[in-house]
Backbone as JSON Lines, residues from 0, in Angstrom:
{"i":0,"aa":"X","n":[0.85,-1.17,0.0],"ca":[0.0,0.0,0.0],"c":[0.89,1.23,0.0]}
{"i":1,"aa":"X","n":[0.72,1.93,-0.97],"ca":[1.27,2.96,-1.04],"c":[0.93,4.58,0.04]}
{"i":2,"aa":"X","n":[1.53,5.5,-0.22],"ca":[1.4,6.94,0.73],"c":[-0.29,7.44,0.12]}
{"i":3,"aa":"X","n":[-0.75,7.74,0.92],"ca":[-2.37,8.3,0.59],"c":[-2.07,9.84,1.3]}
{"i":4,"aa":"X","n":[-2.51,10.95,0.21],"ca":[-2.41,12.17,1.01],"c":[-3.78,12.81,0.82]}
{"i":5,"aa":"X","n":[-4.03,13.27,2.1],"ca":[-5.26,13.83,2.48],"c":[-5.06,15.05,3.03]}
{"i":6,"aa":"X","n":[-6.12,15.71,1.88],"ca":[-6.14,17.3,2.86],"c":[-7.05,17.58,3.76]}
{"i":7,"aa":"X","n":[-6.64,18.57,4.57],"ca":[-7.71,19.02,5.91],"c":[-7.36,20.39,6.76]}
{"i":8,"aa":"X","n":[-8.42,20.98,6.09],"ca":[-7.73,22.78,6.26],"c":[-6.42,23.01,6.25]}
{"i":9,"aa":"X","n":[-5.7,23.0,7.37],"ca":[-4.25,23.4,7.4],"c":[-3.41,22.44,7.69]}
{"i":10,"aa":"X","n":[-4.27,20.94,7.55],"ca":[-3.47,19.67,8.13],"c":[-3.34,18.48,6.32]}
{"i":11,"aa":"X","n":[-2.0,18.67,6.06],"ca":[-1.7,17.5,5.18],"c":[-1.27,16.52,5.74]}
{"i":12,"aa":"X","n":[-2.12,15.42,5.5],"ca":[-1.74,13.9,6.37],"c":[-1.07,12.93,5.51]}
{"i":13,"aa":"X","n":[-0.15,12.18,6.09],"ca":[0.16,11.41,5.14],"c":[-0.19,9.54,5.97]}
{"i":14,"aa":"X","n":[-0.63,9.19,5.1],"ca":[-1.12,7.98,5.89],"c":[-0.25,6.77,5.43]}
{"i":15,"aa":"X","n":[0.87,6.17,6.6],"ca":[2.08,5.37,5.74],"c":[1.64,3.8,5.59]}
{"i":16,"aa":"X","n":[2.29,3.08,5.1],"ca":[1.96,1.7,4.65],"c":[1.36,0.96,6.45]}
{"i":17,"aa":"X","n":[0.2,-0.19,6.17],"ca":[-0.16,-0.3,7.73],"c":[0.82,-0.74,8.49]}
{"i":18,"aa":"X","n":[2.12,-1.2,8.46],"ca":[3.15,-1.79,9.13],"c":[3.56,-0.54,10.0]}
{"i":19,"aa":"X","n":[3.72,0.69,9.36],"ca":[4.02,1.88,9.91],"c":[2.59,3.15,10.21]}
{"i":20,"aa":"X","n":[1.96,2.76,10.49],"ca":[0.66,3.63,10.4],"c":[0.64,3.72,11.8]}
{"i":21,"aa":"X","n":[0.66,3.18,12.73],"ca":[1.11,3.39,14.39],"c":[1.88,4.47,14.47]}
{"i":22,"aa":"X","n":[3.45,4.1,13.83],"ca":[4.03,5.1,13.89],"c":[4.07,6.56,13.3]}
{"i":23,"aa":"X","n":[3.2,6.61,12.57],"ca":[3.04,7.98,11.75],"c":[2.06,8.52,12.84]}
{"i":24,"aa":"X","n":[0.97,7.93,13.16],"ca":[-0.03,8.81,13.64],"c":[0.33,9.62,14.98]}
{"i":25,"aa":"X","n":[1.74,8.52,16.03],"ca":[1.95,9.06,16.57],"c":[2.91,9.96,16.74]}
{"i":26,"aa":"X","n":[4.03,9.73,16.06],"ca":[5.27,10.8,15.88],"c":[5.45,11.51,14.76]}
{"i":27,"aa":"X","n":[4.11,11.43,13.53],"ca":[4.48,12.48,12.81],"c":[3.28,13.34,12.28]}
{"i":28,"aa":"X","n":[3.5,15.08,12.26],"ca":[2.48,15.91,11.41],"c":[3.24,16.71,10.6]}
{"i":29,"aa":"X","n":[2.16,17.16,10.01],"ca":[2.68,18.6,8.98],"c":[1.58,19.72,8.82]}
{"i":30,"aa":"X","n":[1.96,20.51,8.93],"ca":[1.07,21.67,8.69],"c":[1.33,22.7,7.83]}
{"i":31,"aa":"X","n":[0.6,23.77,7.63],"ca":[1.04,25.07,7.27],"c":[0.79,26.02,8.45]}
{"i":32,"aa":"X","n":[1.82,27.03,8.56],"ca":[1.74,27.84,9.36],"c":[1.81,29.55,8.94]}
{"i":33,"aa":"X","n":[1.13,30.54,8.84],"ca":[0.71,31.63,8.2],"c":[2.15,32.82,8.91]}
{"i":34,"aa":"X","n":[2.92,32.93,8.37],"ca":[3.95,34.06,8.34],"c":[3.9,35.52,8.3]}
{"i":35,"aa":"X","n":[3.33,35.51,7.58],"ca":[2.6,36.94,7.11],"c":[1.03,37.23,6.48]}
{"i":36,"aa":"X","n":[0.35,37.89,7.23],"ca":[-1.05,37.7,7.38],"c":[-1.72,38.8,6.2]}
{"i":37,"aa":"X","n":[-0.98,39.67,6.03],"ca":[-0.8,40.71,4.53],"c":[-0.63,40.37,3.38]}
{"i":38,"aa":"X","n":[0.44,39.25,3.4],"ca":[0.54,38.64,2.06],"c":[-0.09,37.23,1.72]}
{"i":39,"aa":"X","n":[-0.47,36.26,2.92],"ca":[-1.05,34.94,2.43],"c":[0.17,34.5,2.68]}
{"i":40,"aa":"X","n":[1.57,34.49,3.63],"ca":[2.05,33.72,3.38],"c":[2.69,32.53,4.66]}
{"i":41,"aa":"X","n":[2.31,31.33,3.94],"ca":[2.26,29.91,4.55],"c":[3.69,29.32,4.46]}
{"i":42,"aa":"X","n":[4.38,29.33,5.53],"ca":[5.17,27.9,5.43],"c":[4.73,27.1,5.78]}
{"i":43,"aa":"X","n":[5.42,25.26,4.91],"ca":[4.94,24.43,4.94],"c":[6.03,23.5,5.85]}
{"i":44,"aa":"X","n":[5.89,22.51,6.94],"ca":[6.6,21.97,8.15],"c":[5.84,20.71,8.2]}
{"i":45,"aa":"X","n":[7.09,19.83,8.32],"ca":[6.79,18.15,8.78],"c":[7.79,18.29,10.35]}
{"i":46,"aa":"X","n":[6.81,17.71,11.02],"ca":[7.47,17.31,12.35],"c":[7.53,16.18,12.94]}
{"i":47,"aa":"X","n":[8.29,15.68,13.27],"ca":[8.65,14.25,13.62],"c":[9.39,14.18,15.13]}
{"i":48,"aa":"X","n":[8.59,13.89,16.1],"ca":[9.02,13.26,17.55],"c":[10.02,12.3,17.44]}
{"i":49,"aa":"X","n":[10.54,12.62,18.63],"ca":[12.01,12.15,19.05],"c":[11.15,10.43,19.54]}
{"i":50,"aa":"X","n":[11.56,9.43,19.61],"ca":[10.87,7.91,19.88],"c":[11.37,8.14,21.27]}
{"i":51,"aa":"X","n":[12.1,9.05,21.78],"ca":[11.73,8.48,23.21],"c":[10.69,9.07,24.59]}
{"i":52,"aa":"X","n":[11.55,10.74,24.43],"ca":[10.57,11.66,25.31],"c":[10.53,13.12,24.58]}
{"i":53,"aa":"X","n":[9.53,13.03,23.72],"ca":[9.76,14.75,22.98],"c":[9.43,15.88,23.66]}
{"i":54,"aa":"X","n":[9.13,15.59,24.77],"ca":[8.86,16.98,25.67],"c":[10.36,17.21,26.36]}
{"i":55,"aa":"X","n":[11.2,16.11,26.36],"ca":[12.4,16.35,27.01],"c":[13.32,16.67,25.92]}
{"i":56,"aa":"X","n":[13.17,16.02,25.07],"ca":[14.55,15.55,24.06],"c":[14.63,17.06,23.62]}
{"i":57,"aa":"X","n":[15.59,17.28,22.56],"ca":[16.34,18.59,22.01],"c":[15.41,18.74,20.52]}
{"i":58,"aa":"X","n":[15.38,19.96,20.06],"ca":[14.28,20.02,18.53],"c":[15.36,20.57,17.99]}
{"i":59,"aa":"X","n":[15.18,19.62,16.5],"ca":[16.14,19.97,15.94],"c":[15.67,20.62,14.55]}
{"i":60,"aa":"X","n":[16.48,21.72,13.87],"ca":[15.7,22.38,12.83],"c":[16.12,22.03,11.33]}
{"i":61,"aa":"X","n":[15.48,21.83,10.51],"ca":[16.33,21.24,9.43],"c":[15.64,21.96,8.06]}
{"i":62,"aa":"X","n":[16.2,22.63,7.57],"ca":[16.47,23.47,6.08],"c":[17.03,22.54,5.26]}
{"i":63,"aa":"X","n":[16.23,22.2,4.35],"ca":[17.44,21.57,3.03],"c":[17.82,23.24,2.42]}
{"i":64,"aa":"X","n":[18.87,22.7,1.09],"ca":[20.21,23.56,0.86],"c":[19.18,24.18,-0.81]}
{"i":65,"aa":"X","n":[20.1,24.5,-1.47],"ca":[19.54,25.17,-2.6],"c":[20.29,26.42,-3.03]}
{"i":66,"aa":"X","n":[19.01,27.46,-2.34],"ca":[17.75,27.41,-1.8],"c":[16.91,27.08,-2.6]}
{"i":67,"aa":"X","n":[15.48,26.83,-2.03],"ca":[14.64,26.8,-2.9],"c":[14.44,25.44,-2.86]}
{"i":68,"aa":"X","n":[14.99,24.32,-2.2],"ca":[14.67,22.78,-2.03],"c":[13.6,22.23,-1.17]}
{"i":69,"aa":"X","n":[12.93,21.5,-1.13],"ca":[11.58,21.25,-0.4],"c":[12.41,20.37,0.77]}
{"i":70,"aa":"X","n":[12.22,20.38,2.34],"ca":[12.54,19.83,3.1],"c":[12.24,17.97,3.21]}
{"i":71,"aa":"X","n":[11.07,17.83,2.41],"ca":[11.2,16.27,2.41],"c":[12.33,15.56,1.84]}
{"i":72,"aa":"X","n":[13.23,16.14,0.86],"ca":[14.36,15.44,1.04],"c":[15.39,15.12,1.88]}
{"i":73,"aa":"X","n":[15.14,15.69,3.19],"ca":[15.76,15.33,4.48],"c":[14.72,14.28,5.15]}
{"i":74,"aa":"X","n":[13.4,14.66,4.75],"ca":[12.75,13.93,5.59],"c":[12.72,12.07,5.03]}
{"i":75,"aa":"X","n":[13.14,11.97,4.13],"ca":[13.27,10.78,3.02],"c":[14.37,10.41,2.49]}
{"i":76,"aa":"X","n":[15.42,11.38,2.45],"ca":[16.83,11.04,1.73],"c":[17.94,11.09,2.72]}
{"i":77,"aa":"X","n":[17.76,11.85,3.85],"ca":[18.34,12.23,4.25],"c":[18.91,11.78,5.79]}
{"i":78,"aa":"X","n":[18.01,12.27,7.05],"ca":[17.77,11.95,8.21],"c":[16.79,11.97,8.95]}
{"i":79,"aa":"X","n":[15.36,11.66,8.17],"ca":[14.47,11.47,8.78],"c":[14.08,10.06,8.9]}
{"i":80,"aa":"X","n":[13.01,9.71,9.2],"ca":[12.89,8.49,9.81],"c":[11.56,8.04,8.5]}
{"i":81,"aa":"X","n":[11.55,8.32,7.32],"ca":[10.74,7.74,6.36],"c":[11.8,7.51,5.28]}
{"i":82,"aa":"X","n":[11.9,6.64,4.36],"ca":[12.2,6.51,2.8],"c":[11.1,6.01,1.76]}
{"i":83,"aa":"X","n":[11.57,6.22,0.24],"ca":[10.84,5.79,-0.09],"c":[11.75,4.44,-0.53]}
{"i":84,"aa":"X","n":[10.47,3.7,-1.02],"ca":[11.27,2.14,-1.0],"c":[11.93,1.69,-2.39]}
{"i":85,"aa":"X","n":[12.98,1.54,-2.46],"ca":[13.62,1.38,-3.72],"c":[13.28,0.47,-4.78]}
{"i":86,"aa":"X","n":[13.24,0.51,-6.09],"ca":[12.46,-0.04,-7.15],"c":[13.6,0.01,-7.81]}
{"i":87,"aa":"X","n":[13.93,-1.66,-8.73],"ca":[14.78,-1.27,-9.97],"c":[13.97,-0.28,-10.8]}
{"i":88,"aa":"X","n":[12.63,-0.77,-11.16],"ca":[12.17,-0.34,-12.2],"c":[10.73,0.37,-11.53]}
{"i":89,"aa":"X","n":[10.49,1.62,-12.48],"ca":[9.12,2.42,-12.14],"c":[8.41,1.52,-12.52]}
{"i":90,"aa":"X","n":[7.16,1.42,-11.91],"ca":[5.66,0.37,-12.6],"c":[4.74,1.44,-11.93]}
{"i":91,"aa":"X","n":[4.76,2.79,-12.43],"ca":[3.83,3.17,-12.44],"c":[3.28,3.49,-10.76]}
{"i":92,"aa":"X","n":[1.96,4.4,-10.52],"ca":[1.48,4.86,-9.21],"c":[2.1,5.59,-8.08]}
{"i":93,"aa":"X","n":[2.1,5.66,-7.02],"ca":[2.79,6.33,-5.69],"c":[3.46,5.57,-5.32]}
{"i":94,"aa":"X","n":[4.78,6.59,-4.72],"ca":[5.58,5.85,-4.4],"c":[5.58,4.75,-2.73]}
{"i":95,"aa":"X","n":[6.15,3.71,-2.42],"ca":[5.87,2.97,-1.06],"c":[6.69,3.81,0.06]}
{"i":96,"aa":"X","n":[6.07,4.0,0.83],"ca":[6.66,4.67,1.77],"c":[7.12,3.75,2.95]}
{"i":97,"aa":"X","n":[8.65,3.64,3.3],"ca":[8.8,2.71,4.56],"c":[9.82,3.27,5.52]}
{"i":98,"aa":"X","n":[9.54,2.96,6.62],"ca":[10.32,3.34,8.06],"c":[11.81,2.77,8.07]}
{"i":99,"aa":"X","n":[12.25,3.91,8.63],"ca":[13.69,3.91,8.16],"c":[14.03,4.01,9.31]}
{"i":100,"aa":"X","n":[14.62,2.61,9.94],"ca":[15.3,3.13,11.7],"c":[16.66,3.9,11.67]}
{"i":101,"aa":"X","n":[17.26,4.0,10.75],"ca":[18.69,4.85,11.26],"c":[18.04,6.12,11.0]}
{"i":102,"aa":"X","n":[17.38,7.0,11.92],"ca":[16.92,8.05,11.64],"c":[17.45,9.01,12.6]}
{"i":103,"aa":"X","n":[17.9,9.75,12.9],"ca":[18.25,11.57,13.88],"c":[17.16,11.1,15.17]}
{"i":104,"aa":"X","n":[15.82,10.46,14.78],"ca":[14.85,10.7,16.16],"c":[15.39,9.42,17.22]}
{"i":105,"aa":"X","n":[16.43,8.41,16.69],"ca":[17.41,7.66,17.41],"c":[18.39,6.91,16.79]}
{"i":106,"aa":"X","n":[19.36,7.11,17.58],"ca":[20.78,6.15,17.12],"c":[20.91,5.23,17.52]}
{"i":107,"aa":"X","n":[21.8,4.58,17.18],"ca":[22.18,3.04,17.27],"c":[23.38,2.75,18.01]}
{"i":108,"aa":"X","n":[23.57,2.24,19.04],"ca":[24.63,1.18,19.22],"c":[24.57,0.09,19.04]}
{"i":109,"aa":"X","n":[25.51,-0.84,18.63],"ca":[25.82,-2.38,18.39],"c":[26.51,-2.77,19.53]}
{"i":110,"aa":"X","n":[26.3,-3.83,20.73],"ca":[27.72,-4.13,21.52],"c":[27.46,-6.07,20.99]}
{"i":111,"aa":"X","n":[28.9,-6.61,21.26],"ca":[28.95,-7.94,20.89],"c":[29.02,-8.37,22.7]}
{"i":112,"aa":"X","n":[27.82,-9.11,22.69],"ca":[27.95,-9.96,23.96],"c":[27.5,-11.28,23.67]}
{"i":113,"aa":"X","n":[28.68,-12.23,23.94],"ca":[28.58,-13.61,23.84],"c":[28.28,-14.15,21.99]}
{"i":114,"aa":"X","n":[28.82,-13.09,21.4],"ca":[28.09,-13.82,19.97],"c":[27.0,-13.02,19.67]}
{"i":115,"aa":"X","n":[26.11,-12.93,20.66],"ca":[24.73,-12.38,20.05],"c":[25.25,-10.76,19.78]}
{"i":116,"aa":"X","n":[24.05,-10.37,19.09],"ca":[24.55,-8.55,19.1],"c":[23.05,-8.12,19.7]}
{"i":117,"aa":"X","n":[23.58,-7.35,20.29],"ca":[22.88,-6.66,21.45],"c":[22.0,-5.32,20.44]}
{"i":118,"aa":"X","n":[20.78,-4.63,20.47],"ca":[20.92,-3.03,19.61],"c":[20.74,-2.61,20.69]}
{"i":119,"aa":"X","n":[20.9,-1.42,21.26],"ca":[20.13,-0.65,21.86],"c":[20.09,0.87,21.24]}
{"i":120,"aa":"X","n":[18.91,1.32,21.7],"ca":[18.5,2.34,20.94],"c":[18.33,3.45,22.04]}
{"i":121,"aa":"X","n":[18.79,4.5,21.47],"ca":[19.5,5.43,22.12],"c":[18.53,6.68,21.17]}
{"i":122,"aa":"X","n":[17.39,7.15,21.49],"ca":[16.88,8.79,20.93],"c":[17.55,9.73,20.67]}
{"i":123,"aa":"X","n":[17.5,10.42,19.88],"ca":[18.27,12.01,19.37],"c":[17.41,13.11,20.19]}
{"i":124,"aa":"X","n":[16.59,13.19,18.56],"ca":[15.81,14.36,19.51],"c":[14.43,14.31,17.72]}
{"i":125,"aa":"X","n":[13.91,15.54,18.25],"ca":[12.85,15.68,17.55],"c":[13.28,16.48,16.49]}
{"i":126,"aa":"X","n":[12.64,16.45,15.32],"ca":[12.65,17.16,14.15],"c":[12.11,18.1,13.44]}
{"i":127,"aa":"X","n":[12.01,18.96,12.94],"ca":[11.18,19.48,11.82],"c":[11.85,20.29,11.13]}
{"i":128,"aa":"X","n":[11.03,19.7,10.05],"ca":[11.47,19.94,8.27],"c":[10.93,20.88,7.92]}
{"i":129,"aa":"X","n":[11.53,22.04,7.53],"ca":[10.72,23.71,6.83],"c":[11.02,23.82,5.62]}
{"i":130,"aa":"X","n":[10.02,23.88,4.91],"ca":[10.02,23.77,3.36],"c":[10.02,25.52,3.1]}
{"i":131,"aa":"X","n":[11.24,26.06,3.22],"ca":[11.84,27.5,2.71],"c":[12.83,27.41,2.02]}
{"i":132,"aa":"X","n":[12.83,29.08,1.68],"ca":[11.9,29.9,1.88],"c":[11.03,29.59,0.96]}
{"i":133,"aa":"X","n":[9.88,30.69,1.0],"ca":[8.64,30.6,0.51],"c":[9.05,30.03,-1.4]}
{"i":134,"aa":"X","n":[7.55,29.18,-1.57],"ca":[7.81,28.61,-2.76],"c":[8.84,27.07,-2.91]}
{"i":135,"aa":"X","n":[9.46,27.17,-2.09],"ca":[9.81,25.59,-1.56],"c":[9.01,24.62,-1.6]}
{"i":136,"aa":"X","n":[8.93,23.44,-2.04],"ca":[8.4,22.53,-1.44],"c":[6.6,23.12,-1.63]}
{"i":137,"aa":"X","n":[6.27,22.85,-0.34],"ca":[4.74,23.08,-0.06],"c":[4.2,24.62,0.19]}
{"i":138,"aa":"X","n":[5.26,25.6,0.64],"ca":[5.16,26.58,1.31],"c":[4.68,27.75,0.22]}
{"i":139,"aa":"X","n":[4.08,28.68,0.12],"ca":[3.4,29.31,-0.63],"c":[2.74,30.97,-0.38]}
{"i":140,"aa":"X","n":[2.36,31.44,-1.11],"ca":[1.86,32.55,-0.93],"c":[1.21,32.82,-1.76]}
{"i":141,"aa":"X","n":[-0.34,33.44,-1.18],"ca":[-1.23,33.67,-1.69],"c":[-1.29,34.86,-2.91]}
{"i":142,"aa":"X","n":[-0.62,35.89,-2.35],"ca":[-0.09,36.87,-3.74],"c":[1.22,36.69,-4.41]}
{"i":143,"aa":"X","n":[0.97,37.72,-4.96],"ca":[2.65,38.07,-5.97],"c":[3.34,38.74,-4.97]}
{"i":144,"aa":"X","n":[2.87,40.14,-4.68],"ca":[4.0,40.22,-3.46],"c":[4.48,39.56,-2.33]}
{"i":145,"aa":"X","n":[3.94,38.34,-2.02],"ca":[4.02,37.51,-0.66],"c":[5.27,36.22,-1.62]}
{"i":146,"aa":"X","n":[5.14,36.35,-2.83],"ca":[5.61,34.94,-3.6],"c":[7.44,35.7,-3.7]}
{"i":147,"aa":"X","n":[7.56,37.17,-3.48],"ca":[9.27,38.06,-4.03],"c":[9.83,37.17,-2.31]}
{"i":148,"aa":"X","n":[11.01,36.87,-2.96],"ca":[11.48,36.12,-1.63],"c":[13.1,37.08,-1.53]}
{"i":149,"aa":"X","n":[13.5,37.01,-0.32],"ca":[15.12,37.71,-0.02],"c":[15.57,36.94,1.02]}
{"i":150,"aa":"X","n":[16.93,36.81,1.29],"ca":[17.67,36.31,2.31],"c":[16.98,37.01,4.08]}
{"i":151,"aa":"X","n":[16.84,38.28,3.28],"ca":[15.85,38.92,4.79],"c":[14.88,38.31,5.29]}
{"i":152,"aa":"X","n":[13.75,38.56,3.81],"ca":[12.11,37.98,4.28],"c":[12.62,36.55,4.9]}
{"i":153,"aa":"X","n":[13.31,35.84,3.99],"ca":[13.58,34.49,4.82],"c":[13.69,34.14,6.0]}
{"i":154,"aa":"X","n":[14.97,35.42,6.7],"ca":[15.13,34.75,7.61],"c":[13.62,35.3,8.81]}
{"i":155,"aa":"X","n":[13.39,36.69,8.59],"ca":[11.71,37.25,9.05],"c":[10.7,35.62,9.23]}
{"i":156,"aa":"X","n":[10.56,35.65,8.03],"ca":[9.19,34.18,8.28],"c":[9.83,33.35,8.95]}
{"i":157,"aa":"X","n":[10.93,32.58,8.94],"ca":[11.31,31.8,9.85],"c":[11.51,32.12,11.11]}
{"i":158,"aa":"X","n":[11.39,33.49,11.71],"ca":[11.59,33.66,12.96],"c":[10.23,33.67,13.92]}
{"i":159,"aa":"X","n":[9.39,34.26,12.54],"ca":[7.94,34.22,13.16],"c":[7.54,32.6,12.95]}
{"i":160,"aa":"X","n":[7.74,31.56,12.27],"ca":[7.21,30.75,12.14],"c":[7.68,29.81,13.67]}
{"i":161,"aa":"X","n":[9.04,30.29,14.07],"ca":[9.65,29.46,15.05],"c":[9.01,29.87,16.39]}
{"i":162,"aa":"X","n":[8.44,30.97,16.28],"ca":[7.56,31.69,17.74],"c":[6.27,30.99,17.74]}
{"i":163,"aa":"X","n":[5.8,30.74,16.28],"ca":[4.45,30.2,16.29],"c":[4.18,28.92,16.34]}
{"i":164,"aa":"X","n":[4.97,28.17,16.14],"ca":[5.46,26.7,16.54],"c":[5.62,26.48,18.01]}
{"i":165,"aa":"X","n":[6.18,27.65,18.58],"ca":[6.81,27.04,20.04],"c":[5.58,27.53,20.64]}
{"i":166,"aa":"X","n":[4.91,27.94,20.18],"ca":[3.49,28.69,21.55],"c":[2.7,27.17,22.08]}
């Protein structure tokens, strides 16, 4: 079963294969969040809980490079805790979405005791992916003047977006 995306006012859901559907519902959302209320303009954010204690653990902020790159390629290529599932060949439809344990929301140790290997899993911290600046990815603006982007406005919406996140 492939990724099913559903809209819902300001909530894009992504609903992952049922093996991982536990884990999506509970450690991951995305939203849009309104930056500037003059221009229409929305950044777009995936957030992903730390697997052990996200009220304790550390949040970590993650920009892909570019600019102008949509943050799910961290969230899928990179260090998030989804991939998509590798295919020699396209056959067509959406792509499979599967859980990726070497992910930032925990690390890995290996110890050798007696032969057997031991994992233990050790949490990072929590995530979220900001699809900036505007026009990235999901993130958008309702006008033309909200759509002119600068290293300024950038770093502006992201500062308001990081106040409006943490409330």
């Amino acid at each position: 079963m492939g990724a099913l995306v559903q809209r819902n006012e300001n909530l894009l859901a992504i609903q992952c294969q049922r093996s991982i559907y536990i884990m999506c519902a509970q450690y991951y959302c995305c939203r849009y969040v309104e930056v500037n209320e003059s221009t229409s303009v929305r950044l777009f954010y995936y957030f992903v809980k730390s697997e052990k204690d996200p009220d304790v653990d550390p949040l970590l902020l993650w920009l892909s490079g570019g600019p102008g790159c949509s943050s799910i390629s961290g969230l899928t290529h990179e260090i998030g805790p989804f991939q998509f599932a590798a295919k020699r060949y396209y056959s067509g439809g959406l792509p499979e979405i599967i859980y990726r344990p070497e992910t930032w929301t925990k690390a890995y140790a290996l110890i050798q005791v007696l032969r057997d290997e031991l994992c233990m899993v050790l949490q990072v911290s929590n995530i979220i992916f900001v699809d900036s600046p505007i026009g990235a990815g999901f993130s958008y603006a309702a006008t033309m003047e909200g759509s002119k982007s600068s290293d300024t406005k950038t770093v502006k919406q992201l500062y308001i977006f990081l106040r409006k996140v943490a409330q």
